[in-house]
CSV table of C-alpha atoms in Angstrom, one decimal:
chain,number,residue,atom,x,y,z
A,18,MET,CA,64.5,-30.0,96.9
A,19,ALA,CA,67.7,-28.6,98.3
A,20,GLU,CA,69.7,-30.7,95.8
A,21,GLY,CA,67.7,-29.3,92.9
A,22,ALA,CA,68.3,-25.7,94.1
A,23,SER,CA,72.0,-26.5,94.5
A,24,ALA,CA,72.1,-27.9,91.0
A,25,VAL,CA,70.3,-24.9,89.5
A,26,SER,CA,72.7,-22.5,91.3
A,27,ALA,CA,75.8,-24.4,90.1
A,28,LEU,CA,74.4,-24.8,86.6
A,29,ARG,CA,73.6,-21.2,85.7
A,30,PRO,CA,77.2,-20.0,85.1
A,31,ARG,CA,78.0,-23.1,83.2
A,32,LEU,CA,74.9,-22.7,81.0
A,33,ALA,CA,76.0,-19.2,80.3
A,34,ALA,CA,79.5,-20.3,79.4
A,35,LEU,CA,78.1,-23.1,77.2
A,36,GLY,CA,75.7,-20.6,75.5
A,37,ARG,CA,78.6,-18.3,74.7
A,38,ARG,CA,80.6,-21.2,73.3
A,39,LEU,CA,77.7,-22.2,71.1
A,40,ALA,CA,77.1,-18.6,69.9
A,41,ALA,CA,80.8,-18.3,69.0
A,42,LEU,CA,80.7,-21.5,67.0
A,43,ARG,CA,77.6,-20.4,65.1
A,44,ALA,CA,79.1,-16.9,64.5
A,45,ALA,CA,82.1,-18.6,62.9
A,46,GLY,CA,79.8,-20.5,60.5
A,47,GLY,CA,79.3,-23.7,62.5
A,48,ASP,CA,76.1,-25.4,61.9
A,49,ASP,CA,75.3,-29.2,62.0
A,50,THR,CA,73.0,-31.7,63.7
A,51,PHE,CA,75.1,-31.7,66.9
A,52,LEU,CA,75.0,-28.0,67.4
A,53,VAL,CA,71.3,-28.0,66.7
A,54,LYS,CA,70.8,-30.7,69.3
A,55,GLY,CA,73.0,-28.9,71.8
A,56,SER,CA,71.2,-25.6,71.3
A,57,ALA,CA,67.8,-27.3,71.9
A,58,THR,CA,69.1,-29.0,75.1
A,59,LEU,CA,70.4,-25.7,76.4
A,60,GLU,CA,67.0,-24.0,75.8
A,61,LYS,CA,65.3,-26.8,77.7
A,62,LEU,CA,67.7,-26.5,80.6
A,63,LYS,CA,67.2,-22.7,80.8
A,64,ASP,CA,63.4,-23.3,81.0
A,65,LEU,CA,63.8,-26.0,83.7
A,66,CYS,CA,66.0,-23.7,85.8
A,67,LYS,CA,63.3,-21.1,85.8
A,68,GLU,CA,60.7,-23.5,87.2
A,69,GLU,CA,60.0,-23.8,90.9
A,70,LYS,CA,63.0,-25.4,92.4
A,71,GLU,CA,61.1,-28.0,94.4
A,72,LYS,CA,59.9,-29.4,91.0
A,73,THR,CA,63.3,-29.6,89.5
A,74,TYR,CA,65.0,-33.0,89.5
A,75,CYS,CA,68.7,-32.7,90.1
A,76,SER,CA,69.7,-35.8,88.1
A,77,LYS,CA,67.6,-34.6,85.1
A,78,LEU,CA,69.3,-31.2,85.0
A,79,LEU,CA,72.8,-32.7,85.2
A,80,GLN,CA,72.1,-35.3,82.5
A,81,LEU,CA,70.7,-32.7,80.1
A,82,TYR,CA,73.8,-30.5,80.8
A,83,THR,CA,76.1,-33.4,80.1
A,84,GLN,CA,74.3,-34.2,76.8
A,85,ALA,CA,74.6,-30.6,75.8
A,86,VAL,CA,78.3,-30.6,76.5
A,87,LEU,CA,78.8,-33.9,74.6
A,88,ASP,CA,76.9,-32.5,71.5
A,89,ILE,CA,78.6,-29.1,71.3
A,90,THR,CA,82.1,-30.4,71.9
A,91,TYR,CA,81.6,-33.2,69.4
A,92,PHE,CA,81.2,-30.5,66.6
A,93,GLU,CA,84.5,-28.9,67.8
A,94,GLU,CA,86.3,-32.3,67.9
A,95,ASN,CA,85.2,-33.0,64.3
A,96,GLN,CA,86.6,-29.7,63.2
A,97,LEU,CA,90.0,-30.5,64.7
A,98,VAL,CA,90.1,-33.9,63.0
A,99,ASP,CA,88.9,-32.4,59.6
A,100,GLU,CA,91.7,-29.8,59.9
A,101,ASP,CA,94.3,-32.5,60.8
A,102,PHE,CA,95.1,-31.0,64.2
A,103,PRO,CA,96.8,-27.8,63.1
A,104,GLU,CA,100.2,-27.5,64.9
A,105,ASP,CA,99.8,-23.8,65.8
A,106,TYR,CA,96.6,-24.1,68.0
A,107,SER,CA,95.4,-27.7,68.3
A,108,LEU,CA,97.1,-28.6,71.6
A,109,PRO,CA,95.5,-25.7,73.6
A,110,LYS,CA,92.2,-26.6,71.9
A,111,VAL,CA,92.5,-30.3,72.9
A,112,LYS,CA,93.3,-29.2,76.5
A,113,GLU,CA,90.3,-26.8,76.5
A,114,LEU,CA,87.9,-29.5,75.2
A,115,ILE,CA,89.1,-32.0,77.9
A,116,CYS,CA,88.4,-29.4,80.5
A,117,VAL,CA,84.8,-28.8,79.2
A,118,LEU,CA,84.2,-32.6,79.1
A,119,SER,CA,85.3,-32.8,82.7
A,120,GLU,CA,82.7,-30.1,83.8
A,121,PRO,CA,79.8,-32.5,84.3
A,122,GLU,CA,81.7,-34.7,86.8
A,123,ASP,CA,82.9,-31.5,88.5
A,124,LEU,CA,79.4,-30.2,88.7
A,125,VAL,CA,78.1,-33.4,90.4
A,126,LYS,CA,80.8,-33.0,93.0
A,127,GLU,CA,80.0,-29.4,93.5
A,128,CYS,CA,76.4,-30.2,94.2
A,129,ASN,CA,77.4,-32.4,97.1
A,130,ILE,CA,74.9,-35.1,96.2
A,131,ASN,CA,75.2,-38.2,98.4
A,132,GLU,CA,75.2,-40.6,95.5
A,133,GLU,CA,77.9,-41.9,93.1
A,134,SER,CA,78.4,-39.7,90.1
A,135,THR,CA,77.6,-42.7,87.8
A,136,SER,CA,74.2,-43.0,89.5
A,137,ILE,CA,73.4,-39.3,89.0
A,138,LEU,CA,74.5,-39.0,85.3
A,139,GLY,CA,73.9,-42.6,84.4
A,140,LEU,CA,76.5,-45.1,83.3
A,141,GLU,CA,76.3,-44.5,79.6
A,142,LEU,CA,76.8,-40.7,79.9
A,143,PHE,CA,79.7,-41.2,82.3
A,144,GLU,CA,81.4,-43.7,80.0
A,145,CYS,CA,80.9,-41.4,77.1
A,146,LEU,CA,82.6,-38.5,78.8
A,147,TYR,CA,85.7,-40.6,79.5
A,148,TRP,CA,85.6,-42.2,76.0
A,149,ARG,CA,85.5,-38.8,74.4
A,150,LYS,CA,88.5,-37.5,76.3
A,151,GLY,CA,90.5,-40.7,75.7
A,152,ALA,CA,89.6,-40.9,72.0
A,153,LEU,CA,90.4,-37.2,71.5
A,154,LEU,CA,93.9,-37.7,72.8
A,155,TYR,CA,94.3,-40.9,70.8
A,156,MET,CA,93.4,-38.9,67.6
A,157,TYR,CA,95.8,-36.1,68.5
A,158,CYS,CA,98.7,-38.5,69.2
A,159,HIS,CA,97.9,-40.4,66.1
A,160,THR,CA,98.4,-37.2,64.1
A,161,VAL,CA,101.4,-35.6,65.9
A,162,LYS,CA,103.5,-38.8,66.0
A,163,GLU,CA,103.9,-38.4,62.2
A,164,ARG,CA,105.5,-35.0,62.7
A,165,SER,CA,109.1,-36.0,63.3
A,166,GLU,CA,110.5,-32.6,64.1
A,167,TRP,CA,107.6,-31.8,66.5
A,168,LEU,CA,108.0,-35.2,68.2
A,169,ARG,CA,111.7,-34.7,68.8
A,170,GLU,CA,111.1,-31.3,70.4
A,171,ASN,CA,108.0,-32.4,72.4
A,172,ILE,CA,108.7,-36.0,73.4
A,173,GLY,CA,107.8,-35.3,77.1
A,174,LEU,CA,104.5,-33.7,76.1
A,175,PHE,CA,103.8,-36.7,73.8
A,176,LYS,CA,104.3,-39.0,76.8
A,177,LYS,CA,101.9,-37.0,78.9
A,178,CYS,CA,99.3,-37.1,76.2
A,179,LEU,CA,99.6,-40.8,75.8
A,180,ASN,CA,99.5,-41.4,79.5
A,181,ASP,CA,96.4,-39.3,80.1
A,182,GLY,CA,94.6,-40.7,77.1
A,183,ILE,CA,95.2,-44.3,78.2
A,184,HIS,CA,94.1,-43.5,81.7
A,185,TYR,CA,90.8,-42.0,80.4
A,186,LEU,CA,90.1,-45.0,78.3
A,187,MET,CA,91.0,-47.4,81.1
A,188,LYS,CA,88.6,-45.5,83.4
A,189,MET,CA,85.9,-45.8,80.7
A,190,LEU,CA,86.4,-49.5,80.5
A,191,SER,CA,86.4,-50.0,84.3
A,192,PHE,CA,82.9,-48.8,84.9
A,193,ARG,CA,81.3,-52.0,83.6
A,194,CYS,CA,84.0,-54.5,83.3
A,195,PRO,CA,86.8,-54.0,85.9
A,196,LEU,CA,91.1,-57.1,84.1
A,197,GLN,CA,94.1,-56.2,86.1
A,198,LEU,CA,96.3,-54.3,83.7
A,199,ASP,CA,99.0,-53.4,86.2
A,200,GLU,CA,99.2,-52.6,89.9
A,201,ASP,CA,97.5,-49.2,89.3
A,202,VAL,CA,94.9,-50.0,86.7
A,203,SER,CA,92.2,-52.7,86.9
A,204,PHE,CA,89.7,-53.9,84.3
A,205,GLN,CA,87.5,-56.9,85.1
A,206,ASP,CA,85.5,-58.9,82.6
A,207,LYS,CA,82.2,-59.8,84.1
A,208,ASP,CA,80.5,-60.7,80.9
A,209,THR,CA,82.2,-60.4,77.5
A,210,GLY,CA,78.8,-60.2,75.9
A,211,MET,CA,78.4,-56.7,77.3
A,212,PHE,CA,81.2,-55.2,75.1
A,213,SER,CA,80.0,-52.6,72.7
A,214,ASP,CA,81.9,-51.4,69.6
A,215,THR,CA,83.1,-48.5,71.7
A,216,HIS,CA,84.5,-50.7,74.5
A,217,LEU,CA,86.4,-52.7,71.9
A,218,LEU,CA,87.7,-49.6,70.3
A,219,ALA,CA,88.8,-48.3,73.7
A,220,MET,CA,90.8,-51.5,74.2
A,221,MET,CA,92.4,-51.2,70.8
A,222,TYR,CA,93.2,-47.5,71.2
A,223,SER,CA,94.7,-48.1,74.6
A,224,GLY,CA,97.0,-50.8,73.3
A,225,GLU,CA,98.0,-48.8,70.2
A,226,MET,CA,98.9,-45.8,72.4
A,227,CYS,CA,101.0,-48.1,74.6
A,228,TYR,CA,102.8,-49.3,71.5
A,229,TRP,CA,103.5,-45.7,70.4
A,230,GLY,CA,104.7,-44.9,73.8
A,231,LEU,CA,107.2,-47.8,73.8
A,232,LYS,CA,108.3,-47.2,70.2
A,233,HIS,CA,108.8,-43.4,70.6
A,234,CYS,CA,109.5,-42.9,74.3
A,235,GLY,CA,111.3,-46.1,75.4
A,236,GLU,CA,111.1,-48.5,78.3
A,237,GLY,CA,109.7,-48.1,81.8
A,238,LYS,CA,107.2,-46.0,83.6
A,239,GLN,CA,107.3,-42.4,82.4
A,240,LYS,CA,109.0,-40.5,85.3
A,241,SER,CA,108.6,-36.8,84.6
A,242,LEU,CA,105.1,-36.1,83.3
A,243,GLU,CA,104.4,-32.8,85.0
A,244,MET,CA,105.3,-30.2,82.4
A,245,THR,CA,105.0,-26.5,82.1
A,246,ASN,CA,102.2,-26.9,79.6
A,247,PRO,CA,100.5,-30.3,80.3
A,248,VAL,CA,97.6,-31.3,78.1
A,249,SER,CA,95.5,-31.5,81.3
A,250,SER,CA,95.9,-29.8,84.7
A,251,ARG,CA,94.2,-32.8,86.3
A,252,SER,CA,96.3,-35.6,87.6
A,253,GLN,CA,95.4,-38.9,85.8
A,254,GLY,CA,97.1,-41.0,88.5
A,255,ALA,CA,100.3,-43.0,88.3
A,256,SER,CA,102.3,-43.1,85.1
A,257,LEU,CA,101.9,-46.3,83.1
A,258,ASP,CA,104.3,-49.0,82.1
A,259,PHE,CA,103.5,-48.9,78.3
A,260,ARG,CA,104.8,-52.4,77.7
A,261,ASP,CA,102.9,-54.2,80.5
A,262,VAL,CA,99.6,-52.3,80.0
A,263,GLY,CA,99.8,-52.7,76.2
A,264,LYS,CA,100.4,-56.5,76.4
A,265,ASN,CA,97.5,-57.0,78.8
A,266,VAL,CA,94.9,-54.9,77.0
A,267,LEU,CA,95.8,-56.1,73.5
A,268,THR,CA,95.8,-59.8,74.7
A,269,LYS,CA,92.3,-59.2,76.1
A,270,TYR,CA,91.2,-57.5,72.8
A,271,VAL,CA,92.4,-60.4,70.7
A,272,ALA,CA,90.8,-63.0,73.1
A,273,VAL,CA,87.4,-61.2,72.9
A,274,CYS,CA,87.5,-60.7,69.2
A,275,GLU,CA,88.6,-64.3,68.4
A,276,GLY,CA,86.4,-65.8,71.1
A,277,PRO,CA,82.9,-64.6,71.9
A,278,LEU,CA,82.9,-62.1,69.0
A,279,LYS,CA,84.5,-64.3,66.4
A,280,GLY,CA,82.9,-63.8,63.0
A,281,GLN,CA,81.6,-60.3,63.9
A,282,GLY,CA,84.1,-58.4,61.7
A,283,TRP,CA,86.7,-57.5,64.2
A,284,ASN,CA,90.3,-57.6,62.7
A,285,THR,CA,93.1,-58.7,65.1
A,286,THR,CA,96.0,-58.5,62.6
A,287,SER,CA,97.3,-55.1,63.8
A,288,ALA,CA,96.8,-56.0,67.5
A,289,LYS,CA,98.8,-59.2,67.0
A,290,GLN,CA,101.6,-57.3,65.3
A,291,MET,CA,101.8,-54.8,68.1
A,292,LEU,CA,101.7,-57.6,70.7
A,293,CYS,CA,104.8,-59.2,69.0
A,294,HIS,CA,106.7,-55.9,69.5
A,295,LEU,CA,105.5,-55.5,73.1
A,296,ARG,CA,106.5,-59.1,74.0
A,297,LYS,CA,110.0,-58.8,72.7
A,298,PRO,CA,112.6,-59.0,75.5
A,299,HIS,CA,113.7,-55.7,76.9
A,300,SER,CA,116.8,-54.5,75.2
């Protein structure tokens, strides 16, 4: 198939790059279940790319590549978390990982397939890519907000990280359950029974990041988010109103946890405390 040939052609340099990434991690002593899985998937992909192109299914290639990316980068994310996001190199590393996690979607577009990206990769993989990017920025912001000197000197960058992270999480939530959060972001609830633990965490993380934004960065939409060293070179759309988005997503989180999921172990105390702050009249 032409699409299969196109996918193989577009995949080869990416597989080589991912292979070099894996080799560097192993040379530095990296070895865990996720690296083993990523390595096995890479080998399977290389074998598939050597087969007759008409026998190669494009969606299968792209899904396997996405899974390899998710596994290998997960090991690297865990390293950053374990090391408490070292100030001297963690920001470039976060930016690099977000770029790698964006490669599967870029690859689908490059292959010019006449189908939605979510249809090619599958909804779960697509959600996982956006969840991982959003959760990585959440963890980074959670750490650096405690570094008062860094925060004073890098408040614009902190806003950018929050804005991008919230957008990634909202995008993840929108695939299955598009609630209007503000004029730029929608998120509907078709069936609250479909929420997984990850969906609920994405809601809580988004609300918490909005709270941090309002607390540390002040009111209103964040006007100047294009910086000389942004966390991502990719535009994440309009800047967010931290107060309005935070109120909406945390209200939804509390409603789901105390409604359909009542008694399932989800704590809403922290969400309610943040909501009280977000609902205070503008000063």
